[in-house]
Coordinates of C-alpha atoms in Angstrom, one line a residue:
Chain A
X1 CA 31.4 -3.3 -83.9
X2 CA 29.6 -6.3 -85.7
X3 CA 28.1 -5.3 -89.2
X4 CA 24.9 -7.3 -88.4
X5 CA 22.5 -5.1 -86.8
X6 CA 21.1 -6.7 -83.7
X7 CA 17.5 -6.6 -83.3
X8 CA 16.6 -4.4 -80.2
X9 CA 14.4 -6.4 -77.6
X10 CA 10.9 -4.8 -77.6
X11 CA 10.0 -3.5 -74.4
X12 CA 7.5 -5.2 -72.4
X13 CA 4.4 -3.6 -71.1
X14 CA 4.7 -2.9 -67.3
X15 CA 3.0 -5.4 -65.0
X16 CA 2.6 -3.1 -62.1
X17 CA 2.2 0.6 -61.1
X18 CA 3.0 1.7 -57.4
X19 CA 1.0 4.7 -56.8
X20 CA 2.6 6.8 -54.1
X21 CA -0.9 8.7 -53.3
X22 CA 0.6 10.8 -50.5
X23 CA 3.8 10.9 -48.7
X24 CA 2.0 12.1 -45.4
X25 CA 2.0 9.1 -42.9
X26 CA 1.3 9.5 -39.1
X27 CA 3.9 6.7 -38.7
X28 CA 7.5 7.4 -38.6
X29 CA 9.3 4.0 -39.3
X30 CA 13.1 4.5 -39.6
X31 CA 13.3 2.0 -42.7
X32 CA 10.8 3.7 -44.5
X33 CA 11.0 3.5 -48.4
X34 CA 10.0 7.1 -49.1
X35 CA 12.7 9.4 -50.3
X36 CA 14.6 11.7 -47.6
X37 CA 13.2 14.8 -49.2
X38 CA 9.3 13.9 -48.7
X39 CA 6.8 15.7 -51.0
X40 CA 4.1 18.2 -49.2
X41 CA 0.5 17.8 -49.4
X42 CA 0.5 21.2 -51.5
X43 CA 1.6 19.8 -54.9
X44 CA -0.2 16.4 -54.7
X45 CA -2.0 15.3 -57.5
X46 CA -5.7 15.6 -57.9
X47 CA -8.3 13.0 -57.6
X48 CA -8.8 13.4 -61.6
X49 CA -5.2 13.5 -62.3
X50 CA -4.7 10.1 -60.4
X51 CA -7.9 8.7 -62.3
X52 CA -6.3 9.5 -65.6
X53 CA -2.9 7.8 -64.8
X54 CA -4.9 4.6 -63.5
X55 CA -6.9 4.9 -66.8
X56 CA -3.5 5.1 -68.8
X57 CA -2.0 2.3 -66.8
X58 CA -4.8 -0.2 -67.9
X59 CA -4.6 1.0 -71.6
X60 CA -0.5 0.0 -71.7
X61 CA -1.1 -3.4 -69.7
X62 CA -0.7 -2.7 -66.4
X63 CA -2.6 -5.3 -64.1
X64 CA -1.8 -4.5 -60.6
X65 CA -2.4 -0.9 -58.9
X66 CA -0.8 -0.7 -55.7
X67 CA -2.2 2.1 -53.7
X68 CA 0.5 3.1 -51.2
X69 CA 1.9 6.1 -49.6
X70 CA 3.0 7.4 -47.3
X71 CA -0.2 6.3 -45.7
X72 CA -2.7 6.1 -48.6
X73 CA -5.7 6.4 -45.9
X74 CA -4.4 10.1 -45.9
X75 CA -6.1 10.7 -49.2
X76 CA -10.1 11.8 -48.6
X77 CA -10.5 10.2 -52.1
X78 CA -9.1 6.9 -51.7
X79 CA -12.7 5.5 -52.3
X80 CA -13.1 7.0 -55.5
X81 CA -9.7 6.2 -56.8
X82 CA -10.4 2.5 -55.8
X83 CA -13.6 2.7 -57.7
X84 CA -11.8 4.2 -60.7
X85 CA -9.4 1.4 -60.7
X86 CA -12.0 -1.4 -60.6
X87 CA -13.9 0.6 -63.4
X88 CA -10.5 0.3 -65.5
X89 CA -10.2 -3.2 -64.8
X90 CA -7.0 -3.1 -62.5
X91 CA -6.4 -5.0 -59.5
X92 CA -6.2 -2.9 -56.8
X93 CA -4.0 -3.6 -53.5
X94 CA -3.9 -1.2 -50.8
X95 CA -0.6 -1.2 -48.8
X96 CA -1.5 0.7 -45.5
X97 CA -0.2 1.3 -41.9
X98 CA -3.8 1.1 -40.9
X99 CA -3.9 4.3 -39.3
X100 CA -6.9 6.3 -40.8
X101 CA -8.9 3.4 -41.8
X102 CA -12.3 2.8 -39.7
X103 CA -14.5 -0.1 -40.1
X104 CA -17.2 2.0 -42.2
X105 CA -14.4 3.1 -44.8
X106 CA -13.1 -0.5 -45.1
X107 CA -16.7 -1.4 -45.9
X108 CA -16.8 1.6 -48.6
X109 CA -13.7 0.3 -50.1
X110 CA -14.5 -3.3 -50.3
X111 CA -17.9 -2.0 -52.1
X112 CA -15.6 -0.3 -54.3
X113 CA -14.1 -3.0 -55.5
X114 CA -10.7 -3.1 -53.5
X115 CA -9.2 -6.7 -54.2
X116 CA -6.7 -7.2 -51.3
X117 CA -5.4 -5.2 -48.1
X118 CA -1.5 -5.3 -47.1
X119 CA -1.4 -4.2 -43.6
X120 CA 2.1 -3.6 -42.0
X121 CA 3.0 -4.5 -38.6
X122 CA 6.1 -3.2 -37.0
X123 CA 6.5 -6.2 -34.4
X124 CA 4.6 -8.9 -32.8
X125 CA 5.5 -7.1 -29.3
X126 CA 3.1 -4.1 -28.9
X127 CA 5.6 -1.7 -27.2
X128 CA 8.3 -2.5 -29.4
X129 CA 5.8 -2.0 -32.6
X130 CA 5.0 1.2 -31.0
X131 CA 8.3 2.3 -30.6
X132 CA 9.6 1.4 -34.2
X133 CA 6.8 3.3 -35.5
X134 CA 7.1 6.2 -33.5
X135 CA 3.7 6.5 -32.9
X136 CA 1.8 5.4 -29.3
X137 CA -1.2 3.1 -29.9
X138 CA -0.5 1.9 -33.7
X139 CA -0.1 -1.4 -32.7
X140 CA -3.7 -1.7 -31.0
X141 CA -5.2 0.2 -33.9
X142 CA -3.7 -2.3 -36.4
X143 CA -5.5 -5.3 -34.4
X144 CA -8.8 -3.6 -35.0
X145 CA -8.1 -3.0 -38.9
X146 CA -6.8 -6.4 -39.1
X147 CA -10.5 -7.6 -37.9
X148 CA -12.4 -5.3 -39.7
X149 CA -10.4 -6.4 -43.1
X150 CA -11.6 -9.9 -42.3
X151 CA -15.1 -8.7 -41.6
X152 CA -15.4 -6.9 -44.8
X153 CA -14.4 -10.1 -46.5
X154 CA -11.2 -8.5 -47.9
X155 CA -8.1 -11.0 -48.0
X156 CA -5.4 -9.8 -45.9
X157 CA -1.8 -9.9 -46.1
X158 CA 0.3 -9.0 -43.2
X159 CA 3.7 -7.2 -43.7
X160 CA 6.6 -7.1 -41.5
X161 CA 10.1 -5.5 -42.1
X162 CA 12.8 -7.2 -40.1
X163 CA 15.7 -5.5 -38.5
X164 CA 17.5 -5.8 -35.1
X165 CA 14.9 -4.6 -32.9
X166 CA 12.2 -7.2 -33.9
X167 CA 14.3 -10.0 -35.5
X168 CA 14.2 -12.1 -32.5
X169 CA 10.7 -12.5 -33.4
X170 CA 10.9 -13.1 -37.3
X171 CA 8.9 -16.6 -37.0
X172 CA 6.4 -15.4 -34.4
X173 CA 5.4 -12.8 -36.8
X174 CA 4.6 -15.5 -39.3
X175 CA 2.2 -17.2 -36.5
X176 CA 1.2 -13.5 -35.6
X177 CA -0.2 -13.1 -39.3
X178 CA -2.2 -16.4 -39.0
X179 CA -3.6 -15.5 -36.0
X180 CA -4.7 -11.9 -37.6
X181 CA -6.4 -13.9 -40.4
X182 CA -4.0 -13.3 -43.0
X183 CA -3.7 -15.5 -46.1
X184 CA -0.2 -14.3 -47.0
X185 CA 2.6 -12.8 -44.9
X186 CA 5.8 -11.1 -46.0
X187 CA 8.6 -11.4 -43.7
X188 CA 10.8 -8.7 -45.5
X189 CA 14.5 -8.1 -43.9
X190 CA 15.1 -4.5 -44.5
X191 CA 16.9 -3.3 -47.7
X192 CA 19.6 -0.5 -46.8
X193 CA 18.2 2.4 -49.0
X194 CA 17.5 6.2 -48.2
X195 CA 15.6 6.1 -44.6
X196 CA 17.0 2.6 -43.6
X197 CA 20.6 3.6 -45.0
X198 CA 20.5 6.6 -42.7
X199 CA 19.5 4.4 -40.0
X200 CA 21.6 1.3 -40.9
X201 CA 23.6 1.7 -37.3
X202 CA 20.5 1.2 -35.5
X203 CA 18.9 -1.4 -38.1
X204 CA 21.1 -4.2 -39.0
X205 CA 21.4 -7.3 -37.2
X206 CA 24.3 -9.7 -36.9
X207 CA 24.9 -12.5 -39.4
X208 CA 24.2 -14.7 -36.3
X209 CA 20.8 -13.2 -35.6
X210 CA 19.9 -13.2 -39.6
X211 CA 21.0 -16.7 -39.9
X212 CA 18.8 -17.8 -36.7
X213 CA 15.6 -15.8 -37.9
X214 CA 15.9 -16.9 -41.6
X215 CA 16.1 -20.9 -40.6
X216 CA 13.1 -20.0 -38.3
X217 CA 10.9 -18.5 -40.9
X218 CA 11.7 -21.4 -43.6
X219 CA 10.8 -23.9 -41.1
X220 CA 7.3 -22.3 -41.0
X221 CA 6.6 -22.9 -44.5
X222 CA 5.8 -26.3 -44.1
X223 CA 4.3 -26.0 -40.7
X224 CA 1.7 -23.7 -42.6
X225 CA 1.6 -25.2 -46.0
X226 CA -2.1 -24.2 -47.5
X227 CA -2.7 -22.2 -44.6
X228 CA -0.7 -18.9 -45.2
X229 CA 1.6 -18.1 -48.1
X230 CA 5.0 -17.0 -46.9
X231 CA 7.2 -14.6 -49.0
X232 CA 10.4 -14.1 -47.5
X233 CA 12.7 -11.2 -48.5
X234 CA 16.2 -12.4 -47.2
X235 CA 19.0 -9.6 -46.3
X236 CA 21.0 -9.1 -49.1
X237 CA 24.5 -7.9 -47.1
X238 CA 25.1 -11.6 -46.3
X239 CA 24.4 -12.8 -49.5
X240 CA 26.8 -13.9 -52.6
X241 CA 24.8 -12.9 -55.3
X242 CA 22.8 -9.6 -55.4
X243 CA 18.6 -9.6 -55.9
X244 CA 17.6 -9.1 -59.3
X245 CA 16.2 -5.5 -58.1
X246 CA 12.6 -4.3 -59.5
X247 CA 12.8 -7.8 -61.8
X248 CA 15.0 -5.5 -63.9
X249 CA 15.3 -1.8 -64.1
X250 CA 12.1 -0.5 -66.0
X251 CA 11.2 -4.0 -66.7
X252 CA 8.3 -5.0 -64.7
X253 CA 6.8 -1.9 -62.5
X254 CA 6.9 1.8 -62.1
X255 CA 6.4 4.1 -59.1
X256 CA 4.5 7.4 -59.6
X257 CA 5.1 9.8 -56.6
X258 CA 2.7 12.0 -55.1
X259 CA 3.4 15.0 -57.2
X260 CA 3.3 12.9 -60.6
X261 CA 7.1 12.0 -60.8
X262 CA 7.4 8.7 -62.5
X263 CA 10.3 6.6 -61.2
X264 CA 11.9 3.1 -62.0
X265 CA 12.2 2.4 -58.5
X266 CA 11.4 3.9 -54.9
X267 CA 15.0 5.1 -54.4
X268 CA 15.7 6.5 -57.9
X269 CA 16.0 10.0 -57.2
X270 CA 19.1 9.0 -55.1
X271 CA 20.8 8.6 -58.6
X272 CA 22.3 11.8 -59.6
X273 CA 22.0 12.7 -63.4
X274 CA 18.6 10.9 -64.4
X275 CA 15.9 12.5 -65.9
X276 CA 12.6 11.7 -64.7
X277 CA 9.3 13.0 -66.6
X278 CA 5.9 13.8 -65.0
X279 CA 2.5 12.6 -65.4
X280 CA 1.4 16.0 -65.8
X281 CA 3.6 16.7 -68.8
X282 CA 3.5 12.9 -70.4
X283 CA 1.3 10.0 -70.8
X284 CA 2.3 7.0 -68.6
X285 CA 3.0 4.7 -71.6
X286 CA 5.4 7.7 -73.0
X287 CA 7.0 7.7 -69.8
X288 CA 7.3 4.1 -70.0
X289 CA 8.9 3.7 -73.3
X290 CA 10.6 6.9 -73.9
X291 CA 11.6 8.5 -70.5
X292 CA 15.5 9.1 -70.0
X293 CA 15.2 7.7 -66.6
X294 CA 13.4 4.3 -67.6
X295 CA 16.0 3.8 -70.4
X296 CA 19.0 4.7 -68.2
X297 CA 19.7 1.0 -67.0
X298 CA 17.1 -0.8 -69.2
X299 CA 18.4 -4.1 -70.4
X300 CA 22.0 -5.2 -70.5
X301 CA 23.7 -2.7 -72.9
X302 CA 24.7 -0.1 -70.0
X303 CA 26.7 -2.7 -68.2
X304 CA 30.4 -2.8 -67.2
X305 CA 32.5 -5.5 -66.0
X306 CA 31.9 -8.1 -64.3
X307 CA 28.4 -7.7 -65.3
X308 CA 28.8 -7.4 -69.1
X309 CA 30.1 -10.9 -69.5
X310 CA 28.5 -12.6 -66.7
X311 CA 25.9 -15.5 -67.6
X312 CA 23.8 -14.0 -64.9
X313 CA 23.5 -10.7 -66.3
X314 CA 19.7 -11.5 -67.3
X315 CA 19.0 -13.2 -64.1
X316 CA 19.9 -10.5 -61.5
X317 CA 20.5 -7.5 -64.2
X318 CA 23.4 -6.6 -61.9
X319 CA 21.4 -6.4 -59.0
X320 CA 20.7 -2.7 -57.6
X321 CA 21.5 0.6 -59.3
X322 CA 20.7 2.6 -56.1
X323 CA 23.0 0.5 -53.7
X324 CA 25.6 0.4 -56.5
X325 CA 25.6 3.9 -56.1
X326 CA 25.4 4.2 -52.2
X327 CA 28.2 1.8 -51.6
X328 CA 30.8 2.2 -54.6
X329 CA 29.8 5.6 -55.7
X330 CA 28.8 4.9 -59.2
X331 CA 25.3 3.4 -60.3
X332 CA 26.8 1.8 -63.7
X333 CA 28.8 -0.5 -61.4
X334 CA 27.8 -4.3 -60.3
X335 CA 25.9 -4.2 -57.0
X336 CA 28.6 -5.0 -54.6
X337 CA 26.5 -7.3 -52.9
X338 CA 27.9 -9.6 -55.5
X339 CA 30.9 -11.6 -54.6
X340 CA 32.3 -10.7 -58.1
X341 CA 32.3 -7.1 -57.7
X342 CA 35.7 -5.4 -57.1
X343 CA 34.0 -3.5 -54.1
X344 CA 32.4 -6.7 -52.4
X345 CA 34.9 -6.1 -49.5
X346 CA 33.3 -2.9 -48.5
X347 CA 29.7 -4.9 -47.9
X348 CA 31.9 -7.5 -45.9
X349 CA 33.7 -4.9 -44.0
X350 CA 30.2 -3.2 -43.0
X351 CA 28.3 -6.3 -42.3
X352 CA 31.5 -7.3 -40.0
X353 CA 31.0 -4.3 -37.9
X354 CA 27.4 -5.6 -36.8
X355 CA 29.0 -9.1 -35.3
X356 CA 28.3 -8.1 -31.9
X357 CA 25.2 -6.1 -31.8
X358 CA 22.3 -7.2 -29.9
X359 CA 18.5 -6.8 -30.4
X360 CA 18.3 -3.6 -27.9
X361 CA 18.2 -0.7 -29.7
X362 CA 17.7 2.7 -27.6
X363 CA 14.5 4.6 -29.6
X364 CA 17.0 7.7 -29.4
X365 CA 19.2 5.9 -32.1
X366 CA 16.2 6.0 -34.9
X367 CA 16.0 9.0 -37.1
X368 CA 12.1 8.7 -37.8
X369 CA 11.0 10.0 -41.0
X370 CA 9.1 13.0 -41.2
X371 CA 8.2 15.8 -43.5
X372 CA 10.5 18.9 -43.1
X373 CA 7.6 21.0 -42.0
X374 CA 4.9 19.2 -40.0
X375 CA 1.6 19.9 -42.2
X376 CA -1.9 19.0 -40.4
X377 CA -3.1 15.8 -41.7
Chain B
X1 CA 2.5 -29.6 -51.0
X2 CA -1.2 -30.7 -50.4
X3 CA -1.9 -34.5 -51.1
X4 CA -4.1 -35.3 -54.1
X5 CA -6.2 -37.8 -51.9
X6 CA -7.4 -34.7 -49.6
X7 CA -9.4 -33.1 -52.3
X8 CA -12.8 -34.6 -51.9
X9 CA -14.8 -35.1 -55.1
X10 CA -17.7 -33.2 -53.1
X11 CA -15.6 -30.1 -52.9
X12 CA -16.6 -27.0 -54.3
X13 CA -13.8 -25.1 -55.5
X14 CA -14.1 -21.3 -56.0
X15 CA -11.4 -18.6 -56.7
X16 CA -11.3 -16.4 -53.3
X17 CA -12.0 -12.9 -53.0
X18 CA -9.0 -11.3 -54.4
X19 CA -8.3 -13.7 -57.3
X20 CA -9.1 -13.3 -61.0
X21 CA -9.1 -15.1 -63.9
X22 CA -8.6 -12.3 -66.5
X23 CA -8.2 -12.3 -70.2
X24 CA -5.4 -9.7 -70.7
X25 CA -5.9 -7.8 -74.0
X26 CA -2.4 -6.5 -74.2
X27 CA -0.7 -9.6 -73.8
X28 CA -3.5 -11.7 -75.5
X29 CA -3.5 -14.3 -72.9
X30 CA -5.7 -15.7 -69.9
X31 CA -3.9 -14.8 -66.7
X32 CA -4.8 -15.6 -63.0
X33 CA -4.3 -12.4 -60.7
X34 CA -3.6 -12.9 -57.2
X35 CA -1.8 -10.6 -54.4
X36 CA 1.5 -9.6 -55.9
X37 CA 1.2 -12.7 -58.2
X38 CA 0.5 -13.1 -62.0
X39 CA 0.3 -16.5 -63.2
X40 CA 0.0 -17.2 -67.1
X41 CA -2.7 -19.8 -67.6
X42 CA -2.9 -22.5 -70.3
X43 CA -6.3 -23.2 -72.1
X44 CA -6.8 -26.5 -70.1
X45 CA -6.4 -24.5 -66.9
X46 CA -8.8 -21.5 -67.9
X47 CA -11.6 -24.3 -68.8
X48 CA -11.1 -25.7 -65.3
X49 CA -11.0 -22.3 -63.4
X50 CA -13.9 -21.1 -65.4
X51 CA -15.7 -23.7 -63.5
X52 CA -14.7 -23.1 -60.0
X53 CA -17.6 -21.3 -59.1
X54 CA -18.6 -22.4 -55.5
X55 CA -21.2 -24.2 -56.7
X56 CA -20.4 -27.1 -59.0
X57 CA -18.7 -29.9 -57.1
X58 CA -15.4 -31.4 -58.1
X59 CA -16.8 -34.4 -59.4
X60 CA -19.3 -32.4 -61.6
X61 CA -16.5 -30.2 -63.1
X62 CA -14.7 -33.4 -64.2
X63 CA -17.6 -34.8 -65.4
X64 CA -18.6 -31.6 -67.3
X65 CA -14.8 -31.2 -68.8
X66 CA -14.6 -35.2 -69.7
X67 CA -17.9 -34.8 -71.9
X68 CA -17.1 -31.5 -73.4
X69 CA -13.5 -32.4 -74.6
X70 CA -14.2 -36.0 -75.0
X71 CA -11.5 -37.1 -72.9
X72 CA -10.9 -39.9 -70.5
X73 CA -12.4 -39.3 -67.1
X74 CA -9.8 -40.4 -64.9
X75 CA -6.9 -38.2 -67.0
X76 CA -9.3 -35.2 -66.4
X77 CA -9.8 -35.9 -62.7
X78 CA -5.9 -36.1 -62.0
X79 CA -5.5 -32.7 -64.1
X80 CA -8.0 -31.1 -62.1
X81 CA -7.0 -32.3 -58.8
X82 CA -3.3 -31.5 -59.6
X83 CA -4.1 -28.2 -60.8
X84 CA -6.5 -27.3 -57.7
X85 CA -3.8 -28.5 -55.2
X86 CA -1.2 -26.6 -56.3
X87 CA -3.5 -23.5 -56.6
X88 CA -4.7 -24.3 -53.0
X89 CA -1.3 -24.4 -51.7
X90 CA -0.8 -21.0 -53.0
X91 CA -3.9 -20.0 -51.2
X92 CA -5.4 -18.8 -54.7
X93 CA -8.5 -21.5 -54.8
X94 CA -10.6 -22.4 -51.8
X95 CA -11.6 -26.0 -51.5

């Protein structure tokens, strides 16, 4: 050991909170980022709990509050929550499927101070969109919601998750977002965790499909410069280096689940042995700085080779812990997406099995996400 | 990127709904908040953005800044147009 004491890097304040207000959702998207064990309605945080959480979030320096789910519109107190976020100075972003919103409710949300709406679309082709969502009529409803968002004067982002059944229309989705009046579009290739990992066989496109779709979307940046901002999340199974997952573990954002459990990322509960704290027992600041799950992979001390001596260790932070676990069996390993990982051949092998696929996916191939026991909305 | 020449002196720049200039107490700095974006904002940019209220024309903003900071008007004009065209391309300013 070095005799000189190293000064620990101070832990920076978080910039964002992803509030999973509920796991209830009318849609069943097979790539849902919620955990396989969805939280039931019973036990969800009450309005006053969420208000305290958002007050604490603002006090520790959080800037953006992402109100998500499940479908956040399933919460009857959504307007109240938005008004409270506004009061404590948080930027509020509603991440919604649109189902459960009405024109009247959108007006109320806008009046309460909502800053931005992010609306998901499953595909630019209606029938395919409804099949992916597992909900007939979802597409048509979303068209209404986009119109109401514009009429309420709220800025709109359209979000589309890309996979085999819609990848032929990746570029079309950008044009479609422009037609819907969006100022920003997220074209996000599926990341294979939790539900998407369960459904990987039905979701993953071929390398050729990916290359074509990525080139198509990139070319549209110039076409729509100044008209729409394109955020493009490219698929990592075909990459050389891993993504900087979450911008680094416990470095920028935190998730609060419907029952108050605080996670460093959506999928963190898939990692065994992590101790998560709950907002019912601890303040958000205490959790951010001191909860064992947050400190488990914070910084670079936990790393093994090839990450430990890698010059990119503060660029991509070893990639994704959940993916390292899912594909190598150990969350401390380098994300095997990295070509320097000794497990990288596993990723190439998986990817190679999709060489021959086409875009036709029978609906029966999806495991739609659902609560174990159906609860009335 | 947008061309500087395309910004008219009569444009009335404004921050659209969903974009806020905010002084962040925790970090002690001015930030421009937009959907999924946080931009650190230097003191010059803050002075420019505070004037983008949708009422003042670009030319008035430049006059005001040049007078207040006793700076060369052409230089200020170039700085303001550079910042606003960059932010307009990110849809963080409407012109």
